[in-house]
């Protein structure tokens, strides 16, 4: 059976954490596959053999107990071309990981953790959306747009921090591509062009499961794990 690590600090009071097992169950049933999902606390990542997993989902509810653990899991998925999904906090930390370890901006930081950071790559969003929905425009020809089958989507949010628009040019000539933006111009979706499945969202697609819906991104993530 394929195994997935849910990287984050499991909390039964977090709505996204309640939704994730349901989202995976719905996706697996739609594809007629099985998946063993294990919560992996960020403080345990550095002492865990990540090769035991076939996919990594870096989940919401940051700041994490161990930023180093979250970044290490993301880096492992990126470098080993392991299917990766990052939602909310996972999205933010994937951008940080790439900026630090690929683009070389070692001072890139999260202003939610360090308000005086020299390079606050992750900063308060222009539009802070908590427990609400909003529209996102996807880039034509992107992997994500293909998975949705449309260019305009509406998604559920619980996120006040994200990638600062000021730093978007740093990624322009890289394989880390922002392919979805909200109405204020804040980036909300990324994909890694050379990776089979490395996608992050500044929203929470897992919440669709609370309405019994099978979300296209999560189904595609599960499908990517099983197609390896």
Coordinates of C-alpha atoms in Angstrom, one line a residue:
X1 CA 0.0 0.0 0.0
X2 CA 1.2 3.5 -0.8
X3 CA 2.1 5.7 2.1
X4 CA 1.8 9.5 2.6
X5 CA 3.2 11.7 5.3
X6 CA 1.0 14.5 6.5
X7 CA 3.7 16.9 7.7
X8 CA 2.5 19.3 10.3
X9 CA 1.4 19.5 13.9
X10 CA -1.8 17.5 14.2
X11 CA -4.6 19.4 16.0
X12 CA -8.1 18.0 16.3
X13 CA -9.4 21.6 16.6
X14 CA -8.1 22.7 13.2
X15 CA -10.8 22.4 10.6
X16 CA -8.3 21.6 7.8
X17 CA -6.9 18.8 9.9
X18 CA -10.4 17.4 10.4
X19 CA -11.0 17.6 6.6
X20 CA -7.7 16.1 5.3
X21 CA -8.4 12.4 6.2
X22 CA -11.9 12.8 4.7
X23 CA -10.5 14.4 1.6
X24 CA -8.0 11.5 1.1
X25 CA -10.7 8.9 1.7
X26 CA -13.0 10.5 -0.9
X27 CA -10.2 10.8 -3.4
X28 CA -9.1 7.2 -2.9
X29 CA -12.6 5.9 -3.3
X30 CA -13.0 7.8 -6.5
X31 CA -9.8 6.2 -7.9
X32 CA -10.5 2.8 -6.3
X33 CA -7.1 2.8 -4.6
X34 CA -5.8 2.5 -1.0
X35 CA -3.5 4.9 0.8
X36 CA -2.0 4.8 4.3
X37 CA -1.8 8.4 5.6
X38 CA 0.4 9.1 8.6
X39 CA 0.6 12.3 10.6
X40 CA 4.3 13.3 10.9
X41 CA 4.9 16.0 13.5
X42 CA 7.4 18.6 12.3
X43 CA 9.7 18.0 15.2
X44 CA 10.0 14.3 14.1
X45 CA 10.9 14.9 10.5
X46 CA 14.7 15.2 10.9
X47 CA 14.8 11.8 12.7
X48 CA 12.5 10.1 10.2
X49 CA 13.4 8.1 7.1
X50 CA 11.3 10.0 4.5
X51 CA 12.1 7.3 1.9
X52 CA 9.4 5.2 3.6
X53 CA 6.8 7.5 2.1
X54 CA 5.4 7.8 -1.5
X55 CA 4.0 11.3 -1.1
X56 CA 4.2 14.3 1.2
X57 CA 1.4 16.8 2.1
X58 CA 2.6 19.7 4.1
X59 CA -0.6 20.7 5.9
X60 CA -2.1 24.0 7.3
X61 CA -1.8 25.4 10.8
X62 CA 1.6 27.2 10.9
X63 CA 3.8 28.5 12.4
X64 CA 5.0 24.9 12.9
X65 CA 6.7 23.6 16.0
X66 CA 9.8 23.0 13.8
X67 CA 10.3 25.1 10.7
X68 CA 13.4 23.2 10.0
X69 CA 11.4 20.0 10.0
X70 CA 8.8 21.3 7.6
X71 CA 11.5 22.7 5.2
X72 CA 13.4 19.4 5.3
X73 CA 10.3 17.4 4.3
X74 CA 9.5 19.8 1.5
X75 CA 13.1 19.8 0.2
X76 CA 13.1 16.0 0.2
X77 CA 9.9 15.9 -1.9
X78 CA 11.3 18.5 -4.3
X79 CA 14.8 16.9 -4.7
X80 CA 13.4 13.3 -5.0
X81 CA 10.5 14.2 -7.2
X82 CA 8.1 12.8 -4.7
X83 CA 4.4 13.9 -5.2
X84 CA 4.0 17.0 -3.0
X85 CA 1.0 19.1 -2.0
X86 CA 1.3 22.1 0.3
X87 CA -1.8 23.9 1.5
X88 CA -1.8 27.2 3.4
X89 CA 1.2 26.8 5.7
X90 CA 2.7 24.2 3.4
X91 CA 2.4 26.6 0.4
X92 CA 4.2 29.3 2.4
X93 CA 7.0 27.0 3.5
X94 CA 7.5 25.5 0.0
X95 CA 8.1 29.0 -1.3
X96 CA 10.6 29.6 1.5
X97 CA 12.4 26.4 0.9
X98 CA 12.9 27.1 -2.8
X99 CA 14.0 30.7 -2.2
X100 CA 16.5 29.6 0.4
X101 CA 17.9 26.4 -1.1
X102 CA 17.6 26.9 -4.9
X103 CA 17.6 30.7 -5.4
X104 CA 20.2 31.2 -2.6
X105 CA 18.2 33.8 -0.6
X106 CA 19.1 32.5 2.9
X107 CA 17.6 35.4 4.7
X108 CA 14.1 34.7 3.2
X109 CA 11.9 34.4 6.2
X110 CA 8.3 34.3 7.5
X111 CA 7.2 37.6 9.0
X112 CA 4.6 35.6 11.1
X113 CA 7.6 34.1 13.0
X114 CA 10.1 37.0 12.6
X115 CA 8.4 40.4 12.3
X116 CA 11.8 42.1 11.9
X117 CA 13.0 39.8 9.1
X118 CA 15.4 41.4 6.6
X119 CA 13.6 39.6 3.7
X120 CA 10.0 38.9 4.7
X121 CA 9.1 36.6 1.8
X122 CA 6.0 35.5 3.7
X123 CA 4.1 38.5 4.9
X124 CA 0.5 39.6 5.8
X125 CA -1.7 39.3 2.6
X126 CA -3.4 42.4 1.2
X127 CA -6.6 40.5 1.4
X128 CA -6.7 38.4 4.6
X129 CA -9.4 35.8 4.2
X130 CA -10.5 33.8 7.2
X131 CA -13.1 31.1 6.9
X132 CA -14.5 32.5 3.7
X133 CA -14.3 31.9 -0.1
X134 CA -12.9 34.0 -2.9
X135 CA -12.1 33.8 -6.6
X136 CA -8.7 33.0 -8.2
X137 CA -7.6 33.4 -11.8
X138 CA -5.4 30.5 -13.1
X139 CA -2.8 30.9 -15.8
X140 CA -3.8 29.3 -19.1
X141 CA -1.6 26.3 -19.9
X142 CA -0.6 25.6 -16.3
X143 CA -0.7 22.1 -14.8
X144 CA -3.2 23.4 -12.2
X145 CA -5.5 24.9 -14.7
X146 CA -5.5 21.6 -16.6
X147 CA -6.5 19.7 -13.4
X148 CA -9.4 22.1 -12.7
X149 CA -10.4 22.3 -16.4
X150 CA -11.1 26.0 -16.1
X151 CA -9.3 29.3 -15.5
X152 CA -11.5 30.9 -12.8
X153 CA -12.1 29.1 -9.6
X154 CA -13.5 29.8 -6.1
X155 CA -11.9 28.3 -3.0
X156 CA -12.1 28.3 0.7
X157 CA -9.6 30.3 2.8
X158 CA -8.2 30.4 6.3
X159 CA -5.0 32.3 5.6
X160 CA -3.7 35.7 6.6
X161 CA -0.1 35.3 5.4
X162 CA 1.3 34.5 2.0
X163 CA 4.1 35.2 -0.5
X164 CA 4.8 39.0 -0.6
X165 CA 4.1 40.4 -4.1
X166 CA 7.3 42.5 -3.8
X167 CA 9.4 39.4 -4.1
X168 CA 7.7 37.7 -7.0
X169 CA 10.4 38.8 -9.5
X170 CA 12.9 36.6 -7.6
X171 CA 11.1 33.6 -9.1
X172 CA 10.7 34.9 -12.6
X173 CA 13.5 32.9 -14.2
X174 CA 13.1 29.8 -12.1
X175 CA 11.0 26.6 -12.4
X176 CA 8.9 27.7 -9.4
X177 CA 6.0 29.3 -11.1
X178 CA 3.1 31.2 -9.6
X179 CA 0.1 30.2 -11.7
X180 CA -2.9 31.5 -9.7
X181 CA -3.7 35.0 -8.3
X182 CA -6.5 36.5 -6.3
X183 CA -8.3 39.8 -7.2
X184 CA -5.7 41.8 -5.2
X185 CA -2.8 40.3 -7.2
X186 CA -1.6 38.1 -4.4
X187 CA -0.2 34.8 -5.6
X188 CA -2.4 31.9 -4.4
X189 CA -1.1 28.8 -6.4
X190 CA 2.3 27.6 -7.5
X191 CA 3.7 24.6 -9.4
X192 CA 7.2 23.4 -10.0
X193 CA 7.6 23.0 -13.8
X194 CA 10.2 20.1 -13.8
X195 CA 8.5 18.1 -11.1
X196 CA 5.7 15.5 -11.8
X197 CA 3.5 16.8 -9.0
X198 CA 4.7 19.7 -6.8
X199 CA 1.8 22.0 -6.1
X200 CA 1.0 24.5 -3.4
X201 CA -2.1 26.5 -2.6
X202 CA -2.7 29.5 -0.3
X203 CA -6.2 28.1 0.2
X204 CA -7.5 24.8 1.6
X205 CA -8.9 22.5 -1.0
X206 CA -9.3 19.8 1.7
X207 CA -12.3 21.7 3.0
X208 CA -14.3 20.5 0.0
X209 CA -14.5 17.1 1.8
X210 CA -16.6 18.7 4.5
X211 CA -19.3 18.9 1.9
X212 CA -18.6 15.4 0.6
X213 CA -16.9 16.7 -2.5
X214 CA -14.0 15.1 -4.3
X215 CA -11.5 17.9 -5.0
X216 CA -9.6 17.8 -8.3
X217 CA -6.2 18.7 -6.8
X218 CA -6.4 16.2 -4.1
X219 CA -7.6 13.5 -6.5
X220 CA -4.7 14.3 -8.8
X221 CA -2.3 14.2 -5.9
X222 CA -3.5 10.8 -4.8
X223 CA -3.3 9.7 -8.5
X224 CA 0.3 10.9 -8.8
X225 CA 1.3 8.9 -5.8
X226 CA -0.2 5.7 -7.2
X227 CA 1.2 6.2 -10.7
X228 CA 4.8 6.2 -9.5

